[in-house]
mmCIF file of C-alpha atoms in Angstrom:
data_model
loop_
_atom_site.group_PDB
_atom_site.id
_atom_site.type_symbol
_atom_site.label_atom_id
_atom_site.label_comp_id
_atom_site.label_asym_id
_atom_site.label_seq_id
_atom_site.Cartn_x
_atom_site.Cartn_y
_atom_site.Cartn_z
ATOM 1 C CA HIS A 1243 -43.154 37.871 60.646
ATOM 2 C CA LYS A 1244 -45.011 35.617 58.202
ATOM 3 C CA HIS A 1245 -44.641 35.117 54.488
ATOM 4 C CA THR A 1246 -45.342 32.483 51.832
ATOM 5 C CA VAL A 1247 -42.754 29.816 51.025
ATOM 6 C CA LEU A 1248 -43.382 27.074 48.437
ATOM 7 C CA ALA A 1249 -43.379 23.452 49.625
ATOM 8 C CA LYS A 1250 -39.923 21.855 49.968
ATOM 9 C CA GLU A 1251 -38.359 25.300 49.679
ATOM 10 C CA GLU A 1252 -36.174 26.526 52.510
ATOM 11 C CA CYS A 1253 -36.669 30.040 53.839
ATOM 12 C CA LYS A 1254 -33.466 32.041 53.304
ATOM 13 C CA ASP A 1255 -34.402 34.911 55.601
ATOM 14 C CA ALA A 1256 -31.984 34.725 58.533
ATOM 15 C CA ASN A 1257 -34.362 36.775 60.709
ATOM 16 C CA CYS A 1258 -37.539 34.818 59.901
ATOM 17 C CA ASN A 1259 -39.315 33.090 62.792
ATOM 18 C CA ASP A 1260 -42.475 31.992 60.951
ATOM 19 C CA PRO A 1261 -43.303 28.435 62.174
ATOM 20 C CA THR A 1262 -45.428 27.620 59.092
ATOM 21 C CA HIS A 1263 -42.415 26.657 56.990
ATOM 22 C CA SER A 1264 -38.960 25.215 57.464
ATOM 23 C CA HIS A 1265 -35.687 26.943 58.125
ATOM 24 C CA ASN A 1266 -32.222 25.538 57.710
ATOM 25 C CA LYS A 1267 -30.171 27.900 59.779
ATOM 26 C CA VAL A 1268 -26.565 26.923 60.306
ATOM 27 C CA VAL A 1269 -25.321 27.893 63.748
ATOM 28 C CA GLU A 1270 -21.675 28.829 63.494
ATOM 29 C CA SER A 1271 -19.538 27.427 66.273
ATOM 30 C CA PRO A 1272 -17.185 29.707 68.229
ATOM 31 C CA GLN A 1273 -14.308 27.604 66.891
ATOM 32 C CA SER A 1274 -15.352 28.363 63.323
ATOM 33 C CA LYS A 1275 -16.357 31.959 63.958
ATOM 34 C CA PHE A 1276 -13.161 32.978 65.743
ATOM 35 C CA GLY A 1277 -10.753 30.551 64.091
ATOM 36 C CA ILE A 1278 -10.038 28.652 67.322
ATOM 37 C CA THR A 1279 -7.793 25.656 66.724
ATOM 38 C CA SER A 1280 -6.069 23.150 68.990
ATOM 39 C CA PHE A 1281 -3.512 20.375 68.916
ATOM 40 C CA VAL A 1282 -1.583 18.142 71.314
ATOM 41 C CA TYR A 1283 2.194 18.323 71.474
ATOM 42 C CA SER A 1284 3.481 14.835 72.322
ATOM 43 C CA ARG A 1285 7.090 13.658 72.513
ATOM 44 C CA ARG A 1286 9.017 10.989 74.447
ATOM 45 C CA ARG A 1287 12.233 12.820 75.267
ATOM 46 C CA PRO A 1288 12.903 15.178 78.199
ATOM 47 C CA PHE A 1289 13.122 18.947 77.899
ATOM 48 C CA ASP A 1290 16.234 20.846 78.854
ATOM 49 C CA THR A 1291 15.060 22.879 81.852
ATOM 50 C CA GLU A 1292 16.530 26.224 80.836
ATOM 51 C CA ARG A 1293 15.494 26.011 77.189
ATOM 52 C CA VAL A 1294 11.883 25.137 77.968
ATOM 53 C CA LYS A 1295 11.781 27.932 80.554
ATOM 54 C CA ALA A 1296 12.744 30.378 77.805
ATOM 55 C CA ALA A 1297 10.002 28.970 75.557
ATOM 56 C CA ILE A 1298 7.399 29.353 78.307
ATOM 57 C CA MET A 1299 8.301 33.020 78.581
ATOM 58 C CA LYS A 1300 7.141 33.443 74.990
ATOM 59 C CA LEU A 1301 3.559 32.794 76.133
ATOM 60 C CA PRO A 1302 1.404 35.928 76.711
ATOM 61 C CA ILE A 1303 1.472 35.465 80.481
ATOM 62 C CA VAL A 1304 1.940 37.504 83.656
ATOM 63 C CA GLY A 1305 5.595 37.497 84.552
ATOM 64 C CA ASN A 1306 6.608 37.760 80.924
ATOM 65 C CA PRO A 1307 8.558 41.062 80.611
ATOM 66 C CA ALA A 1308 7.391 41.436 77.037
ATOM 67 C CA ILE A 1309 3.775 41.938 78.122
ATOM 68 C CA ASP A 1310 4.260 43.506 81.563
ATOM 69 C CA ASN A 1311 6.113 46.306 79.836
ATOM 70 C CA GLU A 1312 3.870 48.864 78.099
ATOM 71 C CA ASN A 1313 6.267 48.810 75.150
ATOM 72 C CA GLN A 1314 5.996 45.145 74.330
ATOM 73 C CA ASP A 1315 8.832 43.376 72.606
ATOM 74 C CA HIS A 1316 7.723 43.250 68.964
ATOM 75 C CA GLU A 1317 9.903 40.199 68.364
ATOM 76 C CA ASN A 1318 7.981 38.355 71.076
ATOM 77 C CA LYS A 1319 4.700 39.151 69.315
ATOM 78 C CA LYS A 1320 6.046 37.232 66.354
ATOM 79 C CA SER A 1321 6.533 34.128 68.498
ATOM 80 C CA PRO A 1322 4.158 31.252 67.616
ATOM 81 C CA MET A 1323 3.405 31.041 71.350
ATOM 82 C CA PHE A 1324 1.951 34.540 71.469
ATOM 83 C CA ARG A 1325 -1.509 33.578 70.127
ATOM 84 C CA VAL A 1326 -2.031 30.705 72.574
ATOM 85 C CA LEU A 1327 -5.084 31.348 74.777
ATOM 86 C CA ARG A 1328 -5.027 28.086 76.723
ATOM 87 C CA SER A 1329 -2.469 25.334 77.214
ATOM 88 C CA LYS A 1330 -2.416 22.444 79.625
ATOM 89 C CA GLY A 1331 -0.630 19.152 80.133
ATOM 90 C CA PHE A 1332 2.395 17.338 81.508
ATOM 91 C CA MET A 1333 6.114 17.867 81.065
ATOM 92 C CA TRP A 1334 9.157 15.647 81.447
ATOM 93 C CA VAL A 1335 12.269 17.690 82.220
ATOM 94 C CA SER A 1336 15.829 16.476 82.481
ATOM 95 C CA THR A 1337 16.215 17.560 86.112
ATOM 96 C CA LYS A 1338 13.187 15.528 87.267
ATOM 97 C CA HIS A 1339 13.389 11.917 86.136
ATOM 98 C CA ASP A 1340 10.683 10.609 88.470
ATOM 99 C CA GLU A 1341 8.207 13.510 88.702
ATOM 100 C CA PRO A 1342 6.166 15.076 85.911
ATOM 101 C CA LEU A 1343 5.468 18.794 85.940
ATOM 102 C CA PHE A 1344 1.921 20.028 85.422
ATOM 103 C CA TRP A 1345 1.703 22.876 82.887
ATOM 104 C CA SER A 1346 -1.406 25.072 83.001
ATOM 105 C CA GLN A 1347 -1.965 28.371 81.187
ATOM 106 C CA ALA A 1348 -5.221 30.297 80.844
ATOM 107 C CA GLY A 1349 -4.893 33.689 79.196
ATOM 108 C CA ARG A 1350 -2.257 35.689 81.064
ATOM 109 C CA PHE A 1351 -1.988 33.250 83.966
ATOM 110 C CA PHE A 1352 0.474 30.387 84.055
ATOM 111 C CA GLU A 1353 1.266 27.690 86.604
ATOM 112 C CA LEU A 1354 3.949 25.021 86.618
ATOM 113 C CA LYS A 1355 4.096 22.596 89.540
ATOM 114 C CA ASP A 1356 5.068 19.089 90.609
ATOM 115 C CA PHE A 1357 2.387 16.506 89.933
ATOM 116 C CA GLY A 1358 3.117 13.355 91.880
ATOM 117 C CA LYS A 1359 5.243 10.713 90.185
ATOM 118 C CA PHE A 1360 5.326 8.955 86.875
ATOM 119 C CA TRP A 1361 3.721 5.526 87.166
ATOM 120 C CA ALA A 1362 7.032 3.913 86.240
ATOM 121 C CA SER A 1363 8.524 5.481 89.383
ATOM 122 C CA THR A 1364 5.585 4.652 91.649
ATOM 123 C CA ASP A 1365 5.810 1.718 94.035
ATOM 124 C CA LEU A 1366 3.586 -1.145 92.880
ATOM 125 C CA ARG A 1367 1.652 -0.950 96.153
ATOM 126 C CA TRP A 1368 0.084 2.320 94.987
ATOM 127 C CA TRP A 1369 -0.948 1.153 91.526
ATOM 128 C CA PRO A 1370 -4.642 0.650 90.674
ATOM 129 C CA ASP A 1371 -5.754 -2.895 89.909
ATOM 130 C CA ASP A 1372 -8.889 -2.337 87.843
ATOM 131 C CA GLU A 1373 -8.789 -3.072 84.121
ATOM 132 C CA LEU A 1374 -9.857 0.386 82.917
ATOM 133 C CA SER A 1375 -7.103 2.147 84.853
ATOM 134 C CA LEU A 1376 -4.472 -0.366 83.732
ATOM 135 C CA ARG A 1377 -5.442 0.121 80.090
ATOM 136 C CA ASP A 1378 -5.179 3.903 80.490
ATOM 137 C CA ILE A 1379 -1.726 3.573 82.040
ATOM 138 C CA ALA A 1380 -0.645 1.135 79.338
ATOM 139 C CA ARG A 1381 -1.510 3.755 76.708
ATOM 140 C CA ASP A 1382 0.642 6.241 78.595
ATOM 141 C CA PHE A 1383 3.520 3.735 78.545
ATOM 142 C CA GLY A 1384 3.318 3.648 74.769
ATOM 143 C CA GLY A 1385 4.000 -0.043 74.195
ATOM 144 C CA PRO A 1386 6.675 -2.653 74.884
ATOM 145 C CA ASP A 1387 9.360 -0.921 72.789
ATOM 146 C CA ASN A 1388 9.297 2.265 74.865
ATOM 147 C CA LYS A 1389 12.097 2.217 77.468
ATOM 148 C CA TRP A 1390 10.941 5.224 79.476
ATOM 149 C CA GLY A 1391 7.588 4.130 80.853
ATOM 150 C CA ASP A 1392 4.963 6.860 80.922
ATOM 151 C CA ARG A 1393 7.485 9.712 80.801
ATOM 152 C CA ARG A 1394 6.540 12.054 77.990
ATOM 153 C CA GLN A 1395 5.570 15.543 76.904
ATOM 154 C CA GLU A 1396 1.812 15.876 76.467
ATOM 155 C CA ILE A 1397 0.532 19.454 76.220
ATOM 156 C CA VAL A 1398 -2.591 20.707 74.453
ATOM 157 C CA PHE A 1399 -2.512 24.189 72.897
ATOM 158 C CA ILE A 1400 -5.635 26.210 72.053
ATOM 159 C CA GLY A 1401 -5.904 29.583 70.347
ATOM 160 C CA PRO A 1402 -7.047 31.561 67.298
ATOM 161 C CA GLU A 1403 -5.327 30.106 64.234
ATOM 162 C CA ILE A 1404 -2.278 29.088 66.256
ATOM 163 C CA ASP A 1405 0.915 28.157 64.457
ATOM 164 C CA ARG A 1406 1.218 24.445 65.189
ATOM 165 C CA ALA A 1407 4.374 23.942 63.154
ATOM 166 C CA GLY A 1408 6.009 26.940 64.812
ATOM 167 C CA ILE A 1409 5.133 25.804 68.340
ATOM 168 C CA GLU A 1410 6.274 22.249 67.653
ATOM 169 C CA ALA A 1411 9.575 23.503 66.242
ATOM 170 C CA MET A 1412 10.118 25.779 69.237
ATOM 171 C CA LEU A 1413 9.448 22.995 71.740
ATOM 172 C CA ASP A 1414 11.461 20.450 69.759
ATOM 173 C CA ASP A 1415 14.428 22.780 70.163
ATOM 174 C CA CYS A 1416 13.914 22.478 73.940
ATOM 175 C CA LEU A 1417 14.295 18.683 73.895
ATOM 176 C CA LEU A 1418 17.635 17.197 74.857
ATOM 177 C CA THR A 1419 19.980 16.844 71.919
ATOM 178 C CA GLU A 1420 21.357 13.412 71.015
ATOM 179 C CA GLU A 1421 24.524 14.108 72.995
ATOM 180 C CA GLU A 1422 22.607 15.500 75.986
ATOM 181 C CA PHE A 1423 20.211 12.565 75.938
ATOM 182 C CA LYS A 1424 23.105 10.086 75.856
ATOM 183 C CA LYS A 1425 24.502 11.600 79.065
ATOM 184 C CA TYR A 1426 21.014 11.601 80.595
ATOM 185 C CA VAL A 1427 20.595 7.908 79.836
ATOM 186 C CA GLU A 1428 24.001 7.072 81.326
ATOM 187 C CA GLU A 1429 22.945 8.660 84.614
ATOM 188 C CA GLU A 1430 19.368 7.453 84.844
ATOM 189 C CA VAL A 1431 19.937 3.788 83.968
ATOM 190 C CA LYS A 1432 21.704 3.585 87.316
ATOM 191 C CA ARG A 1433 18.244 4.028 88.872
ATOM 192 C CA PRO A 1434 15.916 1.516 87.210
ATOM 193 C CA ASP A 1435 12.172 2.098 87.256
ATOM 194 C CA LEU A 1436 10.244 0.558 90.137
ATOM 195 C CA VAL A 1437 7.621 -0.936 87.827
ATOM 196 C CA ARG A 1438 7.448 -2.257 84.282
ATOM 197 C CA LEU A 1439 4.471 -3.506 82.286
ATOM 198 C CA ASP A 1440 4.110 -6.997 80.884
ATOM 199 C CA PHE A 1441 2.549 -6.267 77.477
ATOM 200 C CA THR A 1442 2.182 -9.972 76.661
ATOM 201 C CA GLN A 1443 -0.932 -9.999 78.846
ATOM 202 C CA ASP A 1444 -4.277 -8.280 78.265
ATOM 203 C CA PRO A 1445 -4.590 -5.859 79.902
ATOM 204 C CA PRO A 1446 -0.858 -5.328 80.466
ATOM 205 C CA VAL A 1447 0.143 -6.329 83.994
ATOM 206 C CA PRO A 1448 2.429 -4.184 86.186
ATOM 207 C CA ILE A 1449 5.429 -6.025 87.620
ATOM 208 C CA ALA A 1450 7.868 -4.807 90.242
ATOM 209 C CA ASN A 1451 11.252 -4.281 88.655
ATOM 210 C CA VAL A 1452 14.145 -6.220 90.176
ATOM 211 C CA PRO A 1453 17.547 -4.629 89.547
ATOM 212 C CA GLU A 1454 19.961 -6.923 87.756
ATOM 213 C CA THR A 1455 22.400 -6.627 90.654
ATOM 214 C CA ALA A 1456 19.819 -7.741 93.222
ATOM 215 C CA GLY A 1457 21.005 -10.754 95.207
ATOM 216 C CA VAL A 1458 24.578 -10.509 93.910
ATOM 217 C CA ALA A 1459 27.139 -10.752 96.697
#
């Protein structure tokens, strides 16, 4: 339709398509319209395998008894995980020191599988040598003060008004306790990483790790 609008005045009719004057229609994004939020959960301590498995079962996924059953567990609906629509990333669990696990959830479907090796556990022969890749890996290593290479939790969560604090608290409870982590360290230091990064150079340079006992008779 057409109608008269004074100069410099914006047409307020949301249904107007008259090209003779200006419109300032704000297109609402799906994120804003449906309250979709996201965040990345990132920690540098391994999960206890059984505790994180229990947390995963709080997601609204196939294989979760609370949703496969017609009479869903009302307590599970209260879980901060229940509103997550999509989650994806990498996990470090205490039973797999060298291999990350790939976490992928879309709606009711969930997959958890081995995903190669952490760079710290990868023979130097298989490392990239271009600057861009080395800078990316260096970011994953987290800096010279980090003793665990690129091992970490890094999972993005997406959903309508998801409870970030609740999810973080739930997953933090899955991390090894101080006592559990102490025992983990005692076992894993017996198997030093194959590669370390020299952060004094730019970009950081990967160097093959030589065990302290090497060459000792």
